[in-house]
XYZ file of C-alpha atoms in Angstrom:
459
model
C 12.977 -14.334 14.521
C 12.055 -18.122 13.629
C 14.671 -20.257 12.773
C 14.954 -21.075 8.888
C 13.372 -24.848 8.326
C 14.303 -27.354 5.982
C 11.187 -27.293 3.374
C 12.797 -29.401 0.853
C 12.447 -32.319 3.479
C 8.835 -32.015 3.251
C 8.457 -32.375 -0.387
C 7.808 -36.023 0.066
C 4.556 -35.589 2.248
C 3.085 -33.569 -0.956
C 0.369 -35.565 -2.488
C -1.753 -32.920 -4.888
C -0.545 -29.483 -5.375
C 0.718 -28.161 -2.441
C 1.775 -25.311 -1.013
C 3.310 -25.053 2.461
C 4.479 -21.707 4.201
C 6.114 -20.681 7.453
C 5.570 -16.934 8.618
C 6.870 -14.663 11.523
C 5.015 -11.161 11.243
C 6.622 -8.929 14.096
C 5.173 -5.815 14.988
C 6.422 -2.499 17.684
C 4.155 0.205 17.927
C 4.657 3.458 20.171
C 2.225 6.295 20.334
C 2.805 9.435 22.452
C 0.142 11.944 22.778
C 1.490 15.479 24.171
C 4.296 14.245 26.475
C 1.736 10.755 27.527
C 2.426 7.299 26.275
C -0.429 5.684 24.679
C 0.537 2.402 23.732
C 4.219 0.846 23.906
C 3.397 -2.579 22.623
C 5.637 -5.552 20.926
C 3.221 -8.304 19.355
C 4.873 -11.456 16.963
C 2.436 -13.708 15.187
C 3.895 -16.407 13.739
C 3.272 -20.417 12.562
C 3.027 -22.242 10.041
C 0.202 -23.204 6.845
C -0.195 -25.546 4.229
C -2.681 -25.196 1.391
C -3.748 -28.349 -0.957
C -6.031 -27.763 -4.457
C -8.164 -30.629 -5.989
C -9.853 -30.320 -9.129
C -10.799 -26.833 -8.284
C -11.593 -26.946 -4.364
C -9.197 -26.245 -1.711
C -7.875 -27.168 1.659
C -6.561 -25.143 4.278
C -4.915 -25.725 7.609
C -2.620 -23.841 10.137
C -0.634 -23.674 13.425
C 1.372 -21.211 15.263
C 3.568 -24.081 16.449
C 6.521 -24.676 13.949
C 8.331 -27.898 13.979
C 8.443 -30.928 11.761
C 5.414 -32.808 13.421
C 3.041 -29.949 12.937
C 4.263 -29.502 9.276
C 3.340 -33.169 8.955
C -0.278 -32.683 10.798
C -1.352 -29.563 8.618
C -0.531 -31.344 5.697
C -2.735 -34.136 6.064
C -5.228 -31.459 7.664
C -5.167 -29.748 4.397
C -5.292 -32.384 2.113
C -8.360 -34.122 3.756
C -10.181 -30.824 3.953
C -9.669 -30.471 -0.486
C -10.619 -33.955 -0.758
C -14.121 -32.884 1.406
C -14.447 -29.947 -0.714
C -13.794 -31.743 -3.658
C -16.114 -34.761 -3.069
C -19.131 -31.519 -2.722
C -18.250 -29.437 -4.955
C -17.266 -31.763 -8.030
C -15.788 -28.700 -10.233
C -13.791 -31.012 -12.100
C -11.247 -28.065 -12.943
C -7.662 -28.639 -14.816
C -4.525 -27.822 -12.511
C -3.125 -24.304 -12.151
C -1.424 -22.463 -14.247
C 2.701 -22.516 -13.344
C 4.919 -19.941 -13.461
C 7.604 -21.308 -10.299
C 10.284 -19.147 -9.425
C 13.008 -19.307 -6.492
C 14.442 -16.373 -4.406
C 16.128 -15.526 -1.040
C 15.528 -11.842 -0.460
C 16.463 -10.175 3.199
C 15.977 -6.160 3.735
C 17.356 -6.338 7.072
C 19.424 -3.251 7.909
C 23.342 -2.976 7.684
C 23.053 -0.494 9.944
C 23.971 -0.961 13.723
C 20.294 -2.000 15.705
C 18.756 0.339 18.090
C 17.264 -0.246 20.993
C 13.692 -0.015 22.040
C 14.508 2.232 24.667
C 16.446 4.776 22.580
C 13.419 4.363 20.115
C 11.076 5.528 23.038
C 13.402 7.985 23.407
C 13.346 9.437 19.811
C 9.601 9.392 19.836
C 9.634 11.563 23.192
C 12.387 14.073 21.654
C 10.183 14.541 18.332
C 7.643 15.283 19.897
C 8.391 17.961 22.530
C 10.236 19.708 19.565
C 6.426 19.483 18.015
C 4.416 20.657 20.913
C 6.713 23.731 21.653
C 5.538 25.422 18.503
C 3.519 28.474 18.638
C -0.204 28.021 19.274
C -0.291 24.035 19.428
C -2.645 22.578 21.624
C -1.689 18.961 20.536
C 0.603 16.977 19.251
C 0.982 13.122 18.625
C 3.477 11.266 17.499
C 2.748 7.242 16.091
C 5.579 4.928 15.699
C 5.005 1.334 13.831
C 7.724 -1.000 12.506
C 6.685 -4.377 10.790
C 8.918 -7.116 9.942
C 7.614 -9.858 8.101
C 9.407 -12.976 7.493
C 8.450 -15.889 5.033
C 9.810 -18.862 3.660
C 7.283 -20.805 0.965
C 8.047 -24.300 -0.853
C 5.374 -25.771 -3.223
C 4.882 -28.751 -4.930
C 5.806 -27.018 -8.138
C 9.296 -26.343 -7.442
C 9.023 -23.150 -6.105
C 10.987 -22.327 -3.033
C 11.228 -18.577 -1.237
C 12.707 -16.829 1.703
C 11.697 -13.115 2.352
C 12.180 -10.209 4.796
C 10.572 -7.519 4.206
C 10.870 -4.549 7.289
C 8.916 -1.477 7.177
C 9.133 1.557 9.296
C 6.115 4.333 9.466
C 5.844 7.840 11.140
C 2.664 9.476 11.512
C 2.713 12.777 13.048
C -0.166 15.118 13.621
C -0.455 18.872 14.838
C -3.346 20.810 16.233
C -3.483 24.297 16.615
C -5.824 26.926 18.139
C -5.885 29.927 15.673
C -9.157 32.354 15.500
C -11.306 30.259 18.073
C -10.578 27.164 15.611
C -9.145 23.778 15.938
C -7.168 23.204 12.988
C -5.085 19.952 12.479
C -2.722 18.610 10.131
C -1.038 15.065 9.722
C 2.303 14.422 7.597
C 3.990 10.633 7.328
C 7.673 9.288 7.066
C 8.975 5.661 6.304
C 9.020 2.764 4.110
C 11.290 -0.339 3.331
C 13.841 -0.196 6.269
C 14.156 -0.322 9.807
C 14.346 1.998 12.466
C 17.486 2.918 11.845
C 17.406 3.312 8.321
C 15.218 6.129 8.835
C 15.508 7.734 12.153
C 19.424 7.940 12.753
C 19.841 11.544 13.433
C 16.548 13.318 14.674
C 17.655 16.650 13.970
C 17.783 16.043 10.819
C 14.134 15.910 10.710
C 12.881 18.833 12.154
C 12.483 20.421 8.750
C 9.628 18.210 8.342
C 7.886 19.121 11.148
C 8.618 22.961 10.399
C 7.382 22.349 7.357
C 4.072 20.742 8.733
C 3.735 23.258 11.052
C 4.013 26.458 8.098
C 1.443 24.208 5.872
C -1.121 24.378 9.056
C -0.248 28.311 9.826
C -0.983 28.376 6.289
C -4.277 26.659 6.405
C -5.414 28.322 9.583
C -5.511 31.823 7.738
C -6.817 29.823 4.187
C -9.701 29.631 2.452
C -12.309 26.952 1.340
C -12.183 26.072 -2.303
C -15.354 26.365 -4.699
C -17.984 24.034 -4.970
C -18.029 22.192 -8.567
C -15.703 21.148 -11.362
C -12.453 22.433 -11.437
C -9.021 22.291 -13.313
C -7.037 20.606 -10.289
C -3.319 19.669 -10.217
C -3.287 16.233 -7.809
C 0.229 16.251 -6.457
C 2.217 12.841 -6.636
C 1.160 11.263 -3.551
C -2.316 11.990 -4.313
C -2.117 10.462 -8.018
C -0.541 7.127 -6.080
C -3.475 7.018 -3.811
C -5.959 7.449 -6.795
C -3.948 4.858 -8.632
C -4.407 1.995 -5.967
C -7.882 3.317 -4.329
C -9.734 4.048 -7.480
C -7.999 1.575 -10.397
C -6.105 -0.763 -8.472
C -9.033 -2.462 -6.894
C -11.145 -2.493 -9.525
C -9.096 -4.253 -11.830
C -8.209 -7.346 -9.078
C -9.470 -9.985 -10.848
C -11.411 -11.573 -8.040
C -13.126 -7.730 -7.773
C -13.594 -8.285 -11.724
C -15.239 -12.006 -10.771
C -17.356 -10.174 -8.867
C -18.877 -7.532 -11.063
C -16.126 -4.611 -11.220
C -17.151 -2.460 -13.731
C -13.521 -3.234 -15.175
C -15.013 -6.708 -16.631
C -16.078 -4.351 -19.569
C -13.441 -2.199 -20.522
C -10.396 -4.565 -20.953
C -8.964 -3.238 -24.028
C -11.162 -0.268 -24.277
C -10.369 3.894 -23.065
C -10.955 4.297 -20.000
C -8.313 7.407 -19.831
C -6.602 10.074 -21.789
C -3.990 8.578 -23.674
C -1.581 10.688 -21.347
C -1.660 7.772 -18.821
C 0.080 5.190 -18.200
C -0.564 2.906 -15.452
C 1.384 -0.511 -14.108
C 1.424 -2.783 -11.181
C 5.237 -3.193 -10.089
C 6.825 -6.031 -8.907
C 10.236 -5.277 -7.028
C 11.547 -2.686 -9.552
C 10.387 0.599 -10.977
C 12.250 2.413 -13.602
C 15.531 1.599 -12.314
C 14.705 2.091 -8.596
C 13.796 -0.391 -5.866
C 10.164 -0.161 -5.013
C 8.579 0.285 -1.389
C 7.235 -3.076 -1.658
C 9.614 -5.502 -3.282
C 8.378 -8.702 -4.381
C 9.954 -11.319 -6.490
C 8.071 -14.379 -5.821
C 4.085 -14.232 -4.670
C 2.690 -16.321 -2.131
C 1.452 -19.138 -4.397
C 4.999 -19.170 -5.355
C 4.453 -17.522 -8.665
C 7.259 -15.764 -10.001
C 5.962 -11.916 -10.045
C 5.941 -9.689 -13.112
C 5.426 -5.859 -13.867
C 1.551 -5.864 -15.146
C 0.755 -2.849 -17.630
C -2.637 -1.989 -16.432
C -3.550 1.666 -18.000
C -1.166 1.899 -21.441
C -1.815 4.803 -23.352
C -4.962 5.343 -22.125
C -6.451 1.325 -22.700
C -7.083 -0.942 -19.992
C -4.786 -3.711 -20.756
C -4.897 -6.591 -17.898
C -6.199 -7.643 -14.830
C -3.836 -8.547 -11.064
C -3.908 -12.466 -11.545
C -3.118 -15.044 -8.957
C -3.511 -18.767 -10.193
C -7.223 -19.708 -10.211
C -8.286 -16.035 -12.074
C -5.652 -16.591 -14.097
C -7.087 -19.958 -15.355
C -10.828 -18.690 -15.327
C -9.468 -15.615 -17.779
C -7.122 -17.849 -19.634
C -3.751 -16.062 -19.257
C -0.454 -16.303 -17.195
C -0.636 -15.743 -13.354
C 0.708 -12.251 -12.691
C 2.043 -12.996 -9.328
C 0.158 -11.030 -7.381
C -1.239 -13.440 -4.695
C -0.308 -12.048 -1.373
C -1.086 -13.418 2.595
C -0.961 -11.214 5.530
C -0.244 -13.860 8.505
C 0.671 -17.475 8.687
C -3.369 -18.009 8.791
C -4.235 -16.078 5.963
C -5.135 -17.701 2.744
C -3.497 -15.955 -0.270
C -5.864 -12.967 -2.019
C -5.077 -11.358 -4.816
C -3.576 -7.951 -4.011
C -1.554 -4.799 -5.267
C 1.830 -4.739 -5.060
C 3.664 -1.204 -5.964
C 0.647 0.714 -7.975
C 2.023 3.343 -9.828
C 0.641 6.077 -12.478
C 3.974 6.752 -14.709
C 5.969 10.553 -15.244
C 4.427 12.281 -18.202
C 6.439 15.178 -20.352
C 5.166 18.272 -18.228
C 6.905 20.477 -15.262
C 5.269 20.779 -12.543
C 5.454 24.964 -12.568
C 4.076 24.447 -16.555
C 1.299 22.858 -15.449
C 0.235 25.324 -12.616
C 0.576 28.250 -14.874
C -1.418 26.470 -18.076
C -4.694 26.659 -14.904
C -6.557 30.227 -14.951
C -8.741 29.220 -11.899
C -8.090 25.648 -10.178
C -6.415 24.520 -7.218
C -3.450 22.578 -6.508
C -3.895 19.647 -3.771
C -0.701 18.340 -1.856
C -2.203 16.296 1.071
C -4.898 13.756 1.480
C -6.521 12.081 4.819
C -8.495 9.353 4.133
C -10.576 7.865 1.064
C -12.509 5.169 -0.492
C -13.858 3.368 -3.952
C -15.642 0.745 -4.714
C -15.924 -1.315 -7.483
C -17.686 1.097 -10.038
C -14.130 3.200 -9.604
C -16.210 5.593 -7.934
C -14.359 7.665 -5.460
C -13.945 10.127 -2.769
C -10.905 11.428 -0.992
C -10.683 13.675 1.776
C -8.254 16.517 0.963
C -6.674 18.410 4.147
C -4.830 20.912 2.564
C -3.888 22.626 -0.891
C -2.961 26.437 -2.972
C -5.785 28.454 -5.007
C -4.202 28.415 -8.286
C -5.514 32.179 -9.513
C -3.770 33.113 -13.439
C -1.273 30.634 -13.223
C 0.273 31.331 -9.745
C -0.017 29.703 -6.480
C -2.483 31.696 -3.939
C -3.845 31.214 -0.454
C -3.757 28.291 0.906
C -7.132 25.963 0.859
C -9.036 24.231 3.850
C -10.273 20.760 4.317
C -12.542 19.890 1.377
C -13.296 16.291 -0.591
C -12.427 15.484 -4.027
C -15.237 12.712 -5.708
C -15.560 10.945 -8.966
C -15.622 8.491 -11.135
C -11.551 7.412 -12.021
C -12.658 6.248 -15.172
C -14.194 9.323 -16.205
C -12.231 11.816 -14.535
C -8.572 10.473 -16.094
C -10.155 10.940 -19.407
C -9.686 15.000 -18.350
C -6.069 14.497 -17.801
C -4.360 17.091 -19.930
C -0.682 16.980 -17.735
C 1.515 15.017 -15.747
C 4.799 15.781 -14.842
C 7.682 14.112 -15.752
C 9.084 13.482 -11.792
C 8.073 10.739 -9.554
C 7.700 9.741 -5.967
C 6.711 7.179 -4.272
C 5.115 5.975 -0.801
C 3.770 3.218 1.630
C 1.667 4.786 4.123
C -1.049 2.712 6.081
C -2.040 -0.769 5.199
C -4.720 -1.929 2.475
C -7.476 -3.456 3.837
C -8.824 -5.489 1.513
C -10.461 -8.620 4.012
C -6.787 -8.553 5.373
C -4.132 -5.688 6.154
C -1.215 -5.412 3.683
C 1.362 -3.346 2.946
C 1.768 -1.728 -0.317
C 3.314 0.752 -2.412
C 1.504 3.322 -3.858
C 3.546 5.745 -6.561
C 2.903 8.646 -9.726
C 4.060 12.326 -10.931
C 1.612 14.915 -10.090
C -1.380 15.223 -12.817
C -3.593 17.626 -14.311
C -7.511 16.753 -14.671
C -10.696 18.076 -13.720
C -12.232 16.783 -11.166
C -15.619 17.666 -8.616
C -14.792 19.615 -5.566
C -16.993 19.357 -2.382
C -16.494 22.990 -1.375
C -17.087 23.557 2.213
């Protein structure tokens, strides 16, 4: 952990807007592939950055060693590279757009530490429970905790200290059924430590019975119908959809660049069913897996309503879109490591709970399917989309059926929420994986289950 410095006492070195930021990003990851370890690795990346705007051109300038002489250096560094840039470029642009806002937030467990070794321990334990089920021919196990520490001062008056832990479980199981490899992946975690989470393992063997009944399931299922279908997307789906297919596109450096959202601000782009924000720290009463209160431009961050009622209503801002599209910075400029520059990024993405029950909205389909699980995916900036799906139910007059094999799900969001007809009035929310957007993040990703119709890729 680095030892808190004294920002204020480098206010005075400021001489154009400034802002200066020092970042410990600590990482454990532990993978153990049927009874062998794979990787048992500790890595910490941290230093310091300052960042310096002139009339529209910036300067940038980093080290990993943190003490008040290389605070002064990457100042100066900084500031002579905007003045370069500035002498080029001559944009002549106004200053930022403020919004400064102070906060000391720390997520650190109350709960007693435990060790690495008891860690390697746990991960050993789950996973011979895993492998002694009937008919698996491999099991893995993938353990990753991040803890990322900032503190942030600008020349604005804004002055932050974060630390923000996350824990993820991956888990995968392979069976031979019927001369077939069939596999199966679930995921655990979020905002906490280790143990936060992973106190009492047998606690979580239901989840691993419960993977383990889904892939029985799947080996003796079926694969769905090419075409267009009524589909019910379950809630982890509709959060992936909701980052993946919207979230990018309406960035507002992906709009800059020719996102097809530059044309529908204010316009349908979905039934008027949905509902669609961007949280900050807090989401309808309840903490969010990503909580942020102050951005890494040291923008205070605000809720933005993307998707309300079915109209596009904003963009994610951070300080120089914000000025290009006239408005407020949103607070959505986020950094990775020490030696990242800010981008603009998601935060907690989140479709919101409609009216509907989830067993309503099964029985109102005659011939559909109902998806639960997703593997991997991708959009682009047209909100076009496609999403691997693992494993799902027929839904045959209103009921669940047999279960349904690997299959894809494609589309066009903007399109395919206009055929949203339900979504149910729970919620649930998670933070598996990173987003990748030129740097790795961590973000929340949240919605009830919905109703549309959407193209299946059969078999």
């Amino acid at each position: 952990m680095v030892k808190r410095m004294d920002l204020k006492s480098c206010l005075s070195q400021f001489k154009d807007y400034t802002e200066l930021r020092v970042q410990d990003n600590r990482t454990r990851n532990l993978m153990l592939a049927n009874g062998n370890m794979m990787d048992n690795s500790f890595n910490s990346k941290s230093g310091l950055s300052a960042r310096v705007y002139k009339r529209g051109a910036w300067g940038f300038a980093s080290d990993p060693v943190i003490n008040a002489s290389t605070v002064q250096t990457i100042i100066a560094k900084a500031t002579e590279n905007a003045n370069f840039l500035d002498s080029r470029k001559h944009l002549g642009l106004p200053e930022l757009p403020s919004r400064p806002g102070t906060s000391d937030i720390d997520y650190s467990s109350g709960k007693p530490a435990i060790g690495h070794k008891e860690q390697v321990e746990f991960v050993r334990e789950f996973e011979a429970y895993m492998s002694k089920k009937k008919d698996v021919v491999s099991s893995v196990v993938v353990l990753n905790t991040l803890e990322m520490e900032k503190q942030l001062i600008t020349s604005e008056g804004s002055h932050t200290f974060s630390m923000l832990p996350r824990m993820l479980m991956y888990f995968t199981l392979t069976i031979r059924k019927n001369n077939e490899t069939i596999e199966l992946l679930d995921t655990m975690g979020g905002l906490g430590q280790f143990q936060d989470f992973l106190g009492d393992i047998e606690k979580l063997y239901p989840r691993i019975d419960r993977l383990y009944e889904d892939l029985m399931l799947k080996a003796d299922g079926v694969y769905p119908d090419a075409g267009v279908h009524d589909v019910i997307l379950d809630a982890r789906l509709a959060g992936v959809l909701a980052h993946e297919a919207i979230g990018h596109t309406v960035e507002a450096d992906m709009v800059m660049g020719g996102s097809i959202a530059e044309h529908y601000l204010d316009r349908e782009v979905a039934s008027p069913l949905v509902n669609m924000v961007d949280f900050a720290h807090t989401a309808l009463g309840v903490r969010c897996p990503v909580p942020m209160y102050i951005d890494d431009e040291g923008v205070e961050a605000n809720d933005v309503v993307l998707i309300e009622n079915g109209i596009l209503k904003s963009f994610l801002h951070n300080k120089v879109s914000a000025m290009h599209f006239g408005v407020e910075p949103t607070g959505n400029a986020r950094a990775y490591n020490y030696d990242d520059e800010p981008l603009i990024r998601m935060r907690n993405t989140a479709f919101l709970p409609g009216k509907s029950k989830l067993e309503d909205m099964i029985a109102s389909i005659e011939h559909g399917y109902y998806f639960t699980r997703f593997s991997n995916g991708q959009a682009d900036s047209t909100s076009e989309f496609m999403f691997g799906i693992p494993f799902g139910y027929e839904i045959t007059n209103g009921k669940l059926g047999r279960a349904v094999r690997d299959t894809t799900i494609a589309g066009v969001a903007f399109d395919m929420l206009k055929t949203v007809t339900m979504i149910s009035d729970d919620m649930s929310w998670s933070s598996e994986g990173m987003c990748g957007k030129k740097q790795m993040i961590p973000v929340g990703m949240g919605g009830p289950a919905i109703k549309c119709r959407i193209n299946i890729g059969g078999r």
